[in-house]
């Protein structure tokens, strides 16, 4: 039951004659007790003594009513504008932020989807690369953006759910700073070696690393990324020691591998296919228990005796926290329709990945589970920033 309204008591020094009606109007408006006396039938606010005669009091009351009605009208219009935001969106191009340079798996997927997604939304979708800070620059940019639906994150799990466990001075908890929108794709990891490396396959790499501790350099797309975590896990399972060289993103890491600057790299298949086809990188294994359709001759790590080496990547769309649910629903529907087309499915599959879709609520639960999972993996592996 709603409690009875209490009368206002003006405890501040008496206001001047010209200011009193204005103050009363705004007090009633924002306290929710207009008209004076309240909707629950309470007494009118007690009037401070001012010496007004009846005529002036009547004029004051009329002014109070007019000002309070204007105030309430502004509030209604403000609320209507907020409601219209979701209905009229999008009214301008949408930015899809990638936290790494061009050339990696996240960038590949973002550019693959941008044009058909723009057709679905009726506005251009622009891919914006914001590399740096092991993905924290791009993630932070979106987390701090206005929640208007025009700035979205093409999230990569290595940056999204791993970084908060490693970078203690950042506030980018995905469960708190982002609004889940749509799941896009997942993939196992592809283990690739440089064409200039002194080994031809994964057993050869492990044998060389055991005979030459600390001689193999491996790349990653940043501190705490899946390639970094995956390499540490391989070291522990195989009993070897390698040297970590982090880069700003998957594209830079892959270029270093192709040039022979590093010997070994673990990445999502999409980021390596170009160099593999060009003969600049040699795939030696796929993480997990299943071979890739796109690379049927490359063995799975289970086949090579590395049981339990289940490292994978996934990609999903997020907005800033408090993104309008209407915009979220429209985006989720648009992404799912695009992902359901044969052209996009084939484009994702040819890059060694698999299309999957989720509702925003399902993605929220999945993000939370993965956040906890990778936190436990990082702690168990003893992974710390170099």
mmCIF file of C-alpha atoms in Angstrom:
data_model
loop_
_atom_site.group_PDB
_atom_site.id
_atom_site.type_symbol
_atom_site.label_atom_id
_atom_site.label_comp_id
_atom_site.label_asym_id
_atom_site.label_seq_id
_atom_site.Cartn_x
_atom_site.Cartn_y
_atom_site.Cartn_z
ATOM 1 C CA UNK A 1 0.000 0.000 0.000
ATOM 2 C CA UNK A 2 1.348 3.414 -0.927
ATOM 3 C CA UNK A 3 2.277 5.459 2.172
ATOM 4 C CA UNK A 4 0.407 8.713 2.752
ATOM 5 C CA UNK A 5 1.902 11.855 1.333
ATOM 6 C CA UNK A 6 3.626 14.098 3.818
ATOM 7 C CA UNK A 7 3.234 17.869 3.662
ATOM 8 C CA UNK A 8 6.252 19.880 2.641
ATOM 9 C CA UNK A 9 7.850 22.096 5.261
ATOM 10 C CA UNK A 10 9.980 24.898 3.899
ATOM 11 C CA UNK A 11 12.859 24.981 6.382
ATOM 12 C CA UNK A 12 15.164 27.243 4.365
ATOM 13 C CA UNK A 13 15.101 31.023 4.872
ATOM 14 C CA UNK A 14 11.952 32.612 3.458
ATOM 15 C CA UNK A 15 12.050 33.044 -0.297
ATOM 16 C CA UNK A 16 11.308 36.310 -2.023
ATOM 17 C CA UNK A 17 7.881 36.910 -3.453
ATOM 18 C CA UNK A 18 9.069 36.441 -7.042
ATOM 19 C CA UNK A 19 10.909 33.157 -6.403
ATOM 20 C CA UNK A 20 8.480 31.349 -4.115
ATOM 21 C CA UNK A 21 5.987 30.125 -6.782
ATOM 22 C CA UNK A 22 8.797 28.790 -8.970
ATOM 23 C CA UNK A 23 10.404 26.894 -6.096
ATOM 24 C CA UNK A 24 7.046 25.418 -5.061
ATOM 25 C CA UNK A 25 6.316 24.253 -8.609
ATOM 26 C CA UNK A 26 9.577 22.388 -9.000
ATOM 27 C CA UNK A 27 9.383 20.885 -5.531
ATOM 28 C CA UNK A 28 5.920 19.488 -6.260
ATOM 29 C CA UNK A 29 6.924 18.291 -9.691
ATOM 30 C CA UNK A 30 10.057 16.375 -8.716
ATOM 31 C CA UNK A 31 8.686 15.077 -5.420
ATOM 32 C CA UNK A 32 5.739 13.539 -7.245
ATOM 33 C CA UNK A 33 3.111 15.331 -5.106
ATOM 34 C CA UNK A 34 1.384 17.416 -7.756
ATOM 35 C CA UNK A 35 -1.295 18.660 -7.458
ATOM 36 C CA UNK A 36 -0.718 20.098 -4.004
ATOM 37 C CA UNK A 37 -2.417 17.785 -1.581
ATOM 38 C CA UNK A 38 -1.174 14.762 -3.548
ATOM 39 C CA UNK A 39 -3.046 12.038 -5.307
ATOM 40 C CA UNK A 40 -3.526 10.216 -2.035
ATOM 41 C CA UNK A 41 -5.545 13.007 -0.502
ATOM 42 C CA UNK A 42 -2.979 14.346 1.965
ATOM 43 C CA UNK A 43 -3.036 17.934 3.181
ATOM 44 C CA UNK A 44 -1.639 20.726 1.141
ATOM 45 C CA UNK A 45 1.956 21.744 1.913
ATOM 46 C CA UNK A 46 2.223 24.129 4.805
ATOM 47 C CA UNK A 47 2.810 27.634 3.485
ATOM 48 C CA UNK A 48 5.604 29.700 4.968
ATOM 49 C CA UNK A 49 4.425 33.040 6.208
ATOM 50 C CA UNK A 50 5.062 35.642 3.561
ATOM 51 C CA UNK A 51 2.566 38.376 4.055
ATOM 52 C CA UNK A 52 0.835 37.823 0.710
ATOM 53 C CA UNK A 53 -2.728 38.956 0.419
ATOM 54 C CA UNK A 54 -5.424 36.677 -1.072
ATOM 55 C CA UNK A 55 -5.050 38.132 -4.545
ATOM 56 C CA UNK A 56 -1.301 37.511 -4.645
ATOM 57 C CA UNK A 57 -1.818 34.022 -3.233
ATOM 58 C CA UNK A 58 -4.257 33.195 -6.041
ATOM 59 C CA UNK A 59 -1.812 34.499 -8.658
ATOM 60 C CA UNK A 60 0.976 32.471 -7.089
ATOM 61 C CA UNK A 61 -1.133 29.308 -7.202
ATOM 62 C CA UNK A 62 -1.874 29.859 -10.891
ATOM 63 C CA UNK A 63 1.834 30.319 -11.620
ATOM 64 C CA UNK A 64 2.715 27.205 -9.604
ATOM 65 C CA UNK A 65 0.207 25.132 -11.594
ATOM 66 C CA UNK A 66 1.514 26.401 -14.935
ATOM 67 C CA UNK A 67 5.144 25.766 -14.049
ATOM 68 C CA UNK A 68 4.477 22.309 -12.667
ATOM 69 C CA UNK A 69 2.493 21.298 -15.755
ATOM 70 C CA UNK A 70 5.330 22.529 -17.968
ATOM 71 C CA UNK A 71 7.792 20.509 -15.884
ATOM 72 C CA UNK A 72 5.718 17.354 -16.224
ATOM 73 C CA UNK A 73 5.358 17.961 -19.953
ATOM 74 C CA UNK A 74 9.138 18.117 -20.340
ATOM 75 C CA UNK A 75 9.458 14.816 -18.450
ATOM 76 C CA UNK A 76 6.915 13.158 -20.756
ATOM 77 C CA UNK A 77 8.696 14.421 -23.860
ATOM 78 C CA UNK A 78 12.052 13.237 -22.491
ATOM 79 C CA UNK A 79 10.635 9.766 -21.911
ATOM 80 C CA UNK A 80 9.088 9.723 -25.372
ATOM 81 C CA UNK A 81 12.437 10.641 -26.930
ATOM 82 C CA UNK A 82 14.078 7.737 -25.111
ATOM 83 C CA UNK A 83 11.396 5.334 -26.331
ATOM 84 C CA UNK A 84 11.743 6.633 -29.872
ATOM 85 C CA UNK A 85 15.483 5.908 -29.856
ATOM 86 C CA UNK A 86 14.884 2.181 -30.156
ATOM 87 C CA UNK A 87 12.092 2.640 -32.720
ATOM 88 C CA UNK A 88 14.032 4.965 -35.049
ATOM 89 C CA UNK A 89 17.381 3.179 -34.803
ATOM 90 C CA UNK A 90 19.545 3.075 -36.877
ATOM 91 C CA UNK A 91 19.539 6.590 -38.247
ATOM 92 C CA UNK A 92 23.279 6.654 -39.043
ATOM 93 C CA UNK A 93 26.131 4.208 -39.817
ATOM 94 C CA UNK A 94 27.003 1.614 -37.175
ATOM 95 C CA UNK A 95 30.641 1.153 -36.104
ATOM 96 C CA UNK A 96 31.839 -2.402 -35.524
ATOM 97 C CA UNK A 97 34.996 -2.197 -33.412
ATOM 98 C CA UNK A 98 37.727 -4.833 -33.737
ATOM 99 C CA UNK A 99 40.387 -4.804 -31.022
ATOM 100 C CA UNK A 100 43.205 -5.939 -33.318
ATOM 101 C CA UNK A 101 44.833 -4.844 -36.598
ATOM 102 C CA UNK A 102 43.532 -6.018 -39.982
ATOM 103 C CA UNK A 103 44.394 -9.564 -40.963
ATOM 104 C CA UNK A 104 43.259 -11.679 -38.032
ATOM 105 C CA UNK A 105 40.221 -13.901 -37.562
ATOM 106 C CA UNK A 106 38.150 -11.230 -35.821
ATOM 107 C CA UNK A 107 38.834 -8.732 -38.585
ATOM 108 C CA UNK A 108 38.036 -11.370 -41.230
ATOM 109 C CA UNK A 109 34.653 -12.142 -39.687
ATOM 110 C CA UNK A 110 33.787 -8.474 -39.151
ATOM 111 C CA UNK A 111 34.465 -7.637 -42.804
ATOM 112 C CA UNK A 112 32.663 -10.759 -44.012
ATOM 113 C CA UNK A 113 29.498 -9.743 -42.130
ATOM 114 C CA UNK A 114 29.582 -5.953 -42.427
ATOM 115 C CA UNK A 115 28.043 -5.565 -45.899
ATOM 116 C CA UNK A 116 25.114 -8.019 -45.530
ATOM 117 C CA UNK A 117 24.478 -6.746 -42.015
ATOM 118 C CA UNK A 118 24.284 -3.203 -43.348
ATOM 119 C CA UNK A 119 21.713 -4.367 -45.903
ATOM 120 C CA UNK A 120 19.643 -5.906 -43.098
ATOM 121 C CA UNK A 121 19.769 -2.748 -40.990
ATOM 122 C CA UNK A 122 19.374 -0.245 -43.811
ATOM 123 C CA UNK A 123 22.566 1.580 -42.767
ATOM 124 C CA UNK A 124 26.259 1.140 -43.473
ATOM 125 C CA UNK A 125 28.248 -0.983 -41.011
ATOM 126 C CA UNK A 126 31.826 0.268 -40.733
ATOM 127 C CA UNK A 127 34.639 -1.939 -39.405
ATOM 128 C CA UNK A 128 36.899 0.095 -37.112
ATOM 129 C CA UNK A 129 40.215 -1.440 -36.017
ATOM 130 C CA UNK A 130 41.432 -0.268 -32.596
ATOM 131 C CA UNK A 131 44.426 -2.444 -31.722
ATOM 132 C CA UNK A 132 46.648 -2.178 -28.686
ATOM 133 C CA UNK A 133 46.846 -3.190 -25.055
ATOM 134 C CA UNK A 134 46.199 -6.870 -25.855
ATOM 135 C CA UNK A 135 42.696 -5.921 -26.986
ATOM 136 C CA UNK A 136 42.011 -3.626 -24.049
ATOM 137 C CA UNK A 137 42.048 -0.504 -26.245
ATOM 138 C CA UNK A 138 39.179 -1.700 -28.434
ATOM 139 C CA UNK A 139 37.246 -3.246 -25.565
ATOM 140 C CA UNK A 140 37.618 -0.106 -23.474
ATOM 141 C CA UNK A 141 36.542 2.117 -26.363
ATOM 142 C CA UNK A 142 33.229 0.272 -26.672
ATOM 143 C CA UNK A 143 32.709 -0.079 -22.925
ATOM 144 C CA UNK A 144 32.965 3.706 -22.558
ATOM 145 C CA UNK A 145 30.885 4.564 -25.631
ATOM 146 C CA UNK A 146 27.343 5.904 -25.500
ATOM 147 C CA UNK A 147 24.810 3.035 -25.359
ATOM 148 C CA UNK A 148 23.014 4.232 -28.497
ATOM 149 C CA UNK A 149 23.624 1.200 -30.725
ATOM 150 C CA UNK A 150 26.109 2.944 -33.022
ATOM 151 C CA UNK A 151 29.258 1.522 -31.414
ATOM 152 C CA UNK A 152 29.501 -2.259 -31.116
ATOM 153 C CA UNK A 153 32.325 -4.625 -30.210
ATOM 154 C CA UNK A 154 33.211 -7.620 -32.349
ATOM 155 C CA UNK A 155 34.344 -9.531 -29.294
ATOM 156 C CA UNK A 156 37.062 -12.188 -29.236
ATOM 157 C CA UNK A 157 37.110 -14.491 -26.211
ATOM 158 C CA UNK A 158 40.859 -14.194 -25.718
ATOM 159 C CA UNK A 159 40.495 -10.474 -25.048
ATOM 160 C CA UNK A 160 37.042 -10.504 -23.539
ATOM 161 C CA UNK A 161 37.114 -13.235 -20.889
ATOM 162 C CA UNK A 162 40.859 -13.713 -20.332
ATOM 163 C CA UNK A 163 42.150 -10.162 -19.983
ATOM 164 C CA UNK A 164 40.221 -9.220 -16.832
ATOM 165 C CA UNK A 165 41.967 -12.074 -15.003
ATOM 166 C CA UNK A 166 45.404 -10.825 -16.043
ATOM 167 C CA UNK A 167 45.116 -7.043 -16.158
ATOM 168 C CA UNK A 168 44.064 -6.253 -12.627
ATOM 169 C CA UNK A 169 44.134 -2.490 -13.178
ATOM 170 C CA UNK A 170 41.420 -2.416 -15.849
ATOM 171 C CA UNK A 171 37.672 -2.418 -15.346
ATOM 172 C CA UNK A 172 36.471 -4.520 -18.283
ATOM 173 C CA UNK A 173 34.538 -7.362 -16.679
ATOM 174 C CA UNK A 174 32.365 -8.570 -19.589
ATOM 175 C CA UNK A 175 29.510 -9.402 -17.222
ATOM 176 C CA UNK A 176 29.291 -5.778 -16.067
ATOM 177 C CA UNK A 177 30.643 -3.478 -18.780
ATOM 178 C CA UNK A 178 28.954 -4.886 -21.897
ATOM 179 C CA UNK A 179 25.523 -5.810 -23.205
ATOM 180 C CA UNK A 180 25.498 -9.225 -24.947
ATOM 181 C CA UNK A 181 23.990 -8.965 -28.438
ATOM 182 C CA UNK A 182 24.706 -11.958 -30.694
ATOM 183 C CA UNK A 183 27.002 -14.977 -30.987
ATOM 184 C CA UNK A 184 28.779 -15.364 -34.344
ATOM 185 C CA UNK A 185 31.202 -18.271 -34.633
ATOM 186 C CA UNK A 186 33.632 -20.593 -32.878
ATOM 187 C CA UNK A 187 36.687 -22.551 -33.933
ATOM 188 C CA UNK A 188 39.438 -24.821 -32.655
ATOM 189 C CA UNK A 189 42.981 -23.514 -32.752
ATOM 190 C CA UNK A 190 45.381 -24.200 -35.581
ATOM 191 C CA UNK A 191 48.999 -24.872 -34.594
ATOM 192 C CA UNK A 192 51.283 -23.547 -37.336
ATOM 193 C CA UNK A 193 55.045 -23.361 -37.777
ATOM 194 C CA UNK A 194 57.192 -21.155 -39.977
ATOM 195 C CA UNK A 195 58.335 -22.524 -43.305
ATOM 196 C CA UNK A 196 61.862 -21.707 -42.081
ATOM 197 C CA UNK A 197 61.544 -23.697 -38.841
ATOM 198 C CA UNK A 198 63.834 -26.739 -38.343
ATOM 199 C CA UNK A 199 60.862 -29.076 -37.759
ATOM 200 C CA UNK A 200 58.048 -30.250 -39.987
ATOM 201 C CA UNK A 201 55.325 -31.418 -37.581
ATOM 202 C CA UNK A 202 54.196 -31.174 -33.958
ATOM 203 C CA UNK A 203 56.116 -34.231 -32.698
ATOM 204 C CA UNK A 204 59.203 -32.708 -34.337
ATOM 205 C CA UNK A 205 58.568 -29.369 -32.625
ATOM 206 C CA UNK A 206 58.234 -31.041 -29.219
ATOM 207 C CA UNK A 207 61.393 -33.105 -29.756
ATOM 208 C CA UNK A 208 63.361 -30.025 -30.847
ATOM 209 C CA UNK A 209 62.094 -27.998 -27.859
ATOM 210 C CA UNK A 210 63.139 -30.726 -25.426
ATOM 211 C CA UNK A 211 66.596 -30.934 -26.958
ATOM 212 C CA UNK A 212 66.910 -27.119 -27.163
ATOM 213 C CA UNK A 213 65.091 -25.511 -24.194
ATOM 214 C CA UNK A 214 64.262 -21.854 -24.783
ATOM 215 C CA UNK A 215 65.310 -21.921 -28.450
ATOM 216 C CA UNK A 216 61.810 -21.854 -29.961
ATOM 217 C CA UNK A 217 60.087 -18.467 -30.172
ATOM 218 C CA UNK A 218 56.315 -18.454 -30.309
ATOM 219 C CA UNK A 219 54.026 -15.577 -31.217
ATOM 220 C CA UNK A 220 50.746 -14.485 -29.692
ATOM 221 C CA UNK A 221 48.188 -11.796 -30.436
ATOM 222 C CA UNK A 222 48.829 -10.238 -27.027
ATOM 223 C CA UNK A 223 49.327 -10.981 -23.367
ATOM 224 C CA UNK A 224 46.609 -13.301 -22.097
ATOM 225 C CA UNK A 225 45.225 -14.040 -25.563
ATOM 226 C CA UNK A 226 44.145 -17.564 -26.488
ATOM 227 C CA UNK A 227 47.412 -18.117 -28.444
ATOM 228 C CA UNK A 228 49.346 -17.140 -25.309
ATOM 229 C CA UNK A 229 47.269 -19.326 -22.994
ATOM 230 C CA UNK A 230 47.296 -22.177 -25.530
ATOM 231 C CA UNK A 231 51.081 -22.118 -25.837
ATOM 232 C CA UNK A 232 51.543 -22.195 -22.051
ATOM 233 C CA UNK A 233 49.177 -25.168 -21.854
ATOM 234 C CA UNK A 234 51.166 -26.941 -24.584
ATOM 235 C CA UNK A 235 54.384 -26.305 -22.671
ATOM 236 C CA UNK A 236 52.880 -27.874 -19.566
ATOM 237 C CA UNK A 237 51.332 -30.900 -21.304
ATOM 238 C CA UNK A 238 54.399 -31.639 -23.458
ATOM 239 C CA UNK A 239 57.000 -30.702 -20.843
ATOM 240 C CA UNK A 240 58.813 -28.125 -22.970
ATOM 241 C CA UNK A 241 59.943 -24.498 -22.630
ATOM 242 C CA UNK A 242 59.562 -21.796 -25.294
ATOM 243 C CA UNK A 243 59.994 -18.015 -25.482
ATOM 244 C CA UNK A 244 56.853 -15.840 -25.739
ATOM 245 C CA UNK A 245 56.817 -12.879 -28.161
ATOM 246 C CA UNK A 246 53.500 -10.965 -27.999
ATOM 247 C CA UNK A 247 52.219 -8.811 -30.883
ATOM 248 C CA UNK A 248 49.419 -6.247 -31.169
ATOM 249 C CA UNK A 249 47.137 -8.657 -32.993
ATOM 250 C CA UNK A 250 46.801 -11.869 -34.973
ATOM 251 C CA UNK A 251 47.700 -10.211 -38.281
ATOM 252 C CA UNK A 252 51.039 -8.935 -36.979
ATOM 253 C CA UNK A 253 51.817 -12.284 -35.346
ATOM 254 C CA UNK A 254 51.066 -14.163 -38.552
ATOM 255 C CA UNK A 255 53.306 -11.859 -40.581
ATOM 256 C CA UNK A 256 56.157 -12.494 -38.143
ATOM 257 C CA UNK A 257 55.661 -16.245 -38.515
ATOM 258 C CA UNK A 258 55.626 -16.016 -42.317
ATOM 259 C CA UNK A 259 58.840 -13.968 -42.235
ATOM 260 C CA UNK A 260 60.528 -16.493 -39.929
ATOM 261 C CA UNK A 261 60.890 -14.008 -37.068
ATOM 262 C CA UNK A 262 59.104 -16.534 -34.850
ATOM 263 C CA UNK A 263 58.957 -20.310 -35.176
ATOM 264 C CA UNK A 264 55.521 -21.210 -33.894
ATOM 265 C CA UNK A 265 52.049 -19.734 -33.508
ATOM 266 C CA UNK A 266 48.643 -20.906 -32.312
ATOM 267 C CA UNK A 267 45.720 -19.109 -33.957
ATOM 268 C CA UNK A 268 42.189 -19.362 -35.222
ATOM 269 C CA UNK A 269 42.272 -20.991 -38.673
ATOM 270 C CA UNK A 270 40.908 -17.927 -40.472
ATOM 271 C CA UNK A 271 43.980 -15.899 -39.576
ATOM 272 C CA UNK A 272 46.371 -18.454 -41.073
ATOM 273 C CA UNK A 273 44.665 -19.713 -44.232
ATOM 274 C CA UNK A 274 46.243 -17.133 -46.557
ATOM 275 C CA UNK A 275 49.807 -17.886 -45.422
ATOM 276 C CA UNK A 276 49.127 -21.641 -45.424
ATOM 277 C CA UNK A 277 47.921 -21.535 -49.037
ATOM 278 C CA UNK A 278 50.918 -19.407 -49.991
ATOM 279 C CA UNK A 279 53.313 -21.909 -48.434
ATOM 280 C CA UNK A 280 54.581 -19.394 -45.862
ATOM 281 C CA UNK A 281 53.210 -21.311 -42.882
ATOM 282 C CA UNK A 282 52.806 -25.025 -42.240
ATOM 283 C CA UNK A 283 49.827 -26.312 -40.196
ATOM 284 C CA UNK A 284 50.912 -29.129 -37.879
ATOM 285 C CA UNK A 285 47.837 -29.786 -35.726
ATOM 286 C CA UNK A 286 44.265 -28.765 -34.863
ATOM 287 C CA UNK A 287 43.379 -28.490 -31.183
ATOM 288 C CA UNK A 288 40.927 -31.039 -29.800
ATOM 289 C CA UNK A 289 39.644 -34.306 -31.175
ATOM 290 C CA UNK A 290 38.330 -33.400 -34.617
ATOM 291 C CA UNK A 291 40.040 -32.495 -37.882
ATOM 292 C CA UNK A 292 38.956 -29.399 -39.771
ATOM 293 C CA UNK A 293 36.858 -29.810 -42.923
ATOM 294 C CA UNK A 294 38.947 -27.051 -44.503
ATOM 295 C CA UNK A 295 42.231 -28.879 -43.674
ATOM 296 C CA UNK A 296 41.389 -32.585 -43.663
ATOM 297 C CA UNK A 297 45.038 -33.713 -43.802
ATOM 298 C CA UNK A 298 46.050 -31.894 -40.607
ATOM 299 C CA UNK A 299 45.808 -34.185 -37.529
ATOM 300 C CA UNK A 300 43.979 -33.291 -34.335
ATOM 301 C CA UNK A 301 46.032 -33.022 -31.137
ATOM 302 C CA UNK A 302 44.153 -35.985 -29.650
ATOM 303 C CA UNK A 303 45.536 -38.124 -32.475
ATOM 304 C CA UNK A 304 49.056 -37.021 -31.559
ATOM 305 C CA UNK A 305 48.709 -38.063 -27.933
ATOM 306 C CA UNK A 306 47.984 -34.620 -26.467
ATOM 307 C CA UNK A 307 44.750 -35.586 -24.739
ATOM 308 C CA UNK A 308 42.942 -32.744 -23.013
ATOM 309 C CA UNK A 309 44.422 -30.029 -25.194
ATOM 310 C CA UNK A 310 41.085 -28.356 -25.886
ATOM 311 C CA UNK A 311 41.760 -24.739 -26.744
ATOM 312 C CA UNK A 312 39.323 -22.794 -28.864
ATOM 313 C CA UNK A 313 38.222 -19.331 -29.937
ATOM 314 C CA UNK A 314 34.798 -17.799 -30.218
ATOM 315 C CA UNK A 315 33.496 -14.494 -31.486
ATOM 316 C CA UNK A 316 30.414 -12.520 -30.456
ATOM 317 C CA UNK A 317 28.888 -9.058 -30.607
ATOM 318 C CA UNK A 318 28.528 -6.776 -27.592
ATOM 319 C CA UNK A 319 27.385 -3.225 -26.968
ATOM 320 C CA UNK A 320 28.105 -0.904 -24.064
ATOM 321 C CA UNK A 321 26.245 -1.649 -20.847
ATOM 322 C CA UNK A 322 22.614 -0.458 -20.671
ATOM 323 C CA UNK A 323 22.055 -0.744 -24.420
ATOM 324 C CA UNK A 324 18.355 -0.368 -25.255
ATOM 325 C CA UNK A 325 16.698 -3.850 -25.304
ATOM 326 C CA UNK A 326 14.830 -2.909 -28.492
ATOM 327 C CA UNK A 327 18.122 -2.228 -30.267
ATOM 328 C CA UNK A 328 19.597 -5.447 -28.859
ATOM 329 C CA UNK A 329 16.642 -7.459 -30.168
ATOM 330 C CA UNK A 330 16.870 -5.915 -33.625
ATOM 331 C CA UNK A 331 20.626 -6.481 -33.823
ATOM 332 C CA UNK A 332 20.319 -10.088 -32.663
ATOM 333 C CA UNK A 333 17.683 -10.774 -35.293
ATOM 334 C CA UNK A 334 19.735 -9.091 -38.036
ATOM 335 C CA UNK A 335 22.936 -10.978 -37.178
ATOM 336 C CA UNK A 336 21.110 -14.306 -37.004
ATOM 337 C CA UNK A 337 19.497 -13.776 -40.418
ATOM 338 C CA UNK A 338 22.845 -12.893 -41.968
ATOM 339 C CA UNK A 339 24.560 -15.896 -40.370
ATOM 340 C CA UNK A 340 21.828 -18.185 -41.688
ATOM 341 C CA UNK A 341 22.611 -17.389 -45.335
ATOM 342 C CA UNK A 342 24.537 -19.975 -47.351
ATOM 343 C CA UNK A 343 27.142 -17.474 -48.537
ATOM 344 C CA UNK A 344 28.116 -16.452 -45.027
ATOM 345 C CA UNK A 345 28.072 -20.010 -43.685
ATOM 346 C CA UNK A 346 30.421 -21.098 -46.443
ATOM 347 C CA UNK A 347 32.643 -18.082 -45.865
ATOM 348 C CA UNK A 348 32.941 -18.957 -42.180
ATOM 349 C CA UNK A 349 33.408 -22.690 -42.821
ATOM 350 C CA UNK A 350 36.097 -22.145 -45.456
ATOM 351 C CA UNK A 351 38.086 -20.256 -42.820
ATOM 352 C CA UNK A 352 37.995 -23.226 -40.452
ATOM 353 C CA UNK A 353 35.242 -21.891 -38.216
ATOM 354 C CA UNK A 354 31.663 -22.843 -37.439
ATOM 355 C CA UNK A 355 28.596 -20.596 -37.349
ATOM 356 C CA UNK A 356 26.521 -20.647 -34.206
ATOM 357 C CA UNK A 357 23.800 -18.358 -32.893
ATOM 358 C CA UNK A 358 22.428 -17.466 -29.467
ATOM 359 C CA UNK A 359 19.814 -15.188 -27.982
ATOM 360 C CA UNK A 360 21.128 -12.257 -25.912
ATOM 361 C CA UNK A 361 20.198 -14.085 -22.696
ATOM 362 C CA UNK A 362 21.982 -17.249 -23.839
ATOM 363 C CA UNK A 363 25.059 -15.220 -24.733
ATOM 364 C CA UNK A 364 24.988 -13.550 -21.315
ATOM 365 C CA UNK A 365 25.033 -16.946 -19.586
ATOM 366 C CA UNK A 366 27.703 -18.295 -21.925
ATOM 367 C CA UNK A 367 29.913 -15.231 -21.369
ATOM 368 C CA UNK A 368 29.652 -15.679 -17.602
ATOM 369 C CA UNK A 369 30.517 -19.385 -17.832
ATOM 370 C CA UNK A 370 33.488 -18.749 -20.114
ATOM 371 C CA UNK A 371 34.720 -15.935 -17.891
ATOM 372 C CA UNK A 372 34.821 -18.336 -14.951
ATOM 373 C CA UNK A 373 36.316 -21.156 -17.052
ATOM 374 C CA UNK A 374 39.240 -19.169 -18.429
ATOM 375 C CA UNK A 375 39.870 -17.582 -15.064
ATOM 376 C CA UNK A 376 40.334 -21.086 -13.646
ATOM 377 C CA UNK A 377 42.556 -22.142 -16.595
ATOM 378 C CA UNK A 378 44.793 -19.088 -16.178
ATOM 379 C CA UNK A 379 45.095 -19.629 -12.437
ATOM 380 C CA UNK A 380 45.826 -23.357 -12.771
ATOM 381 C CA UNK A 381 48.415 -22.749 -15.485
ATOM 382 C CA UNK A 382 50.045 -20.018 -13.419
ATOM 383 C CA UNK A 383 49.926 -17.600 -16.348
ATOM 384 C CA UNK A 384 51.103 -14.095 -15.516
ATOM 385 C CA UNK A 385 51.972 -11.069 -17.607
ATOM 386 C CA UNK A 386 55.551 -11.140 -18.892
#
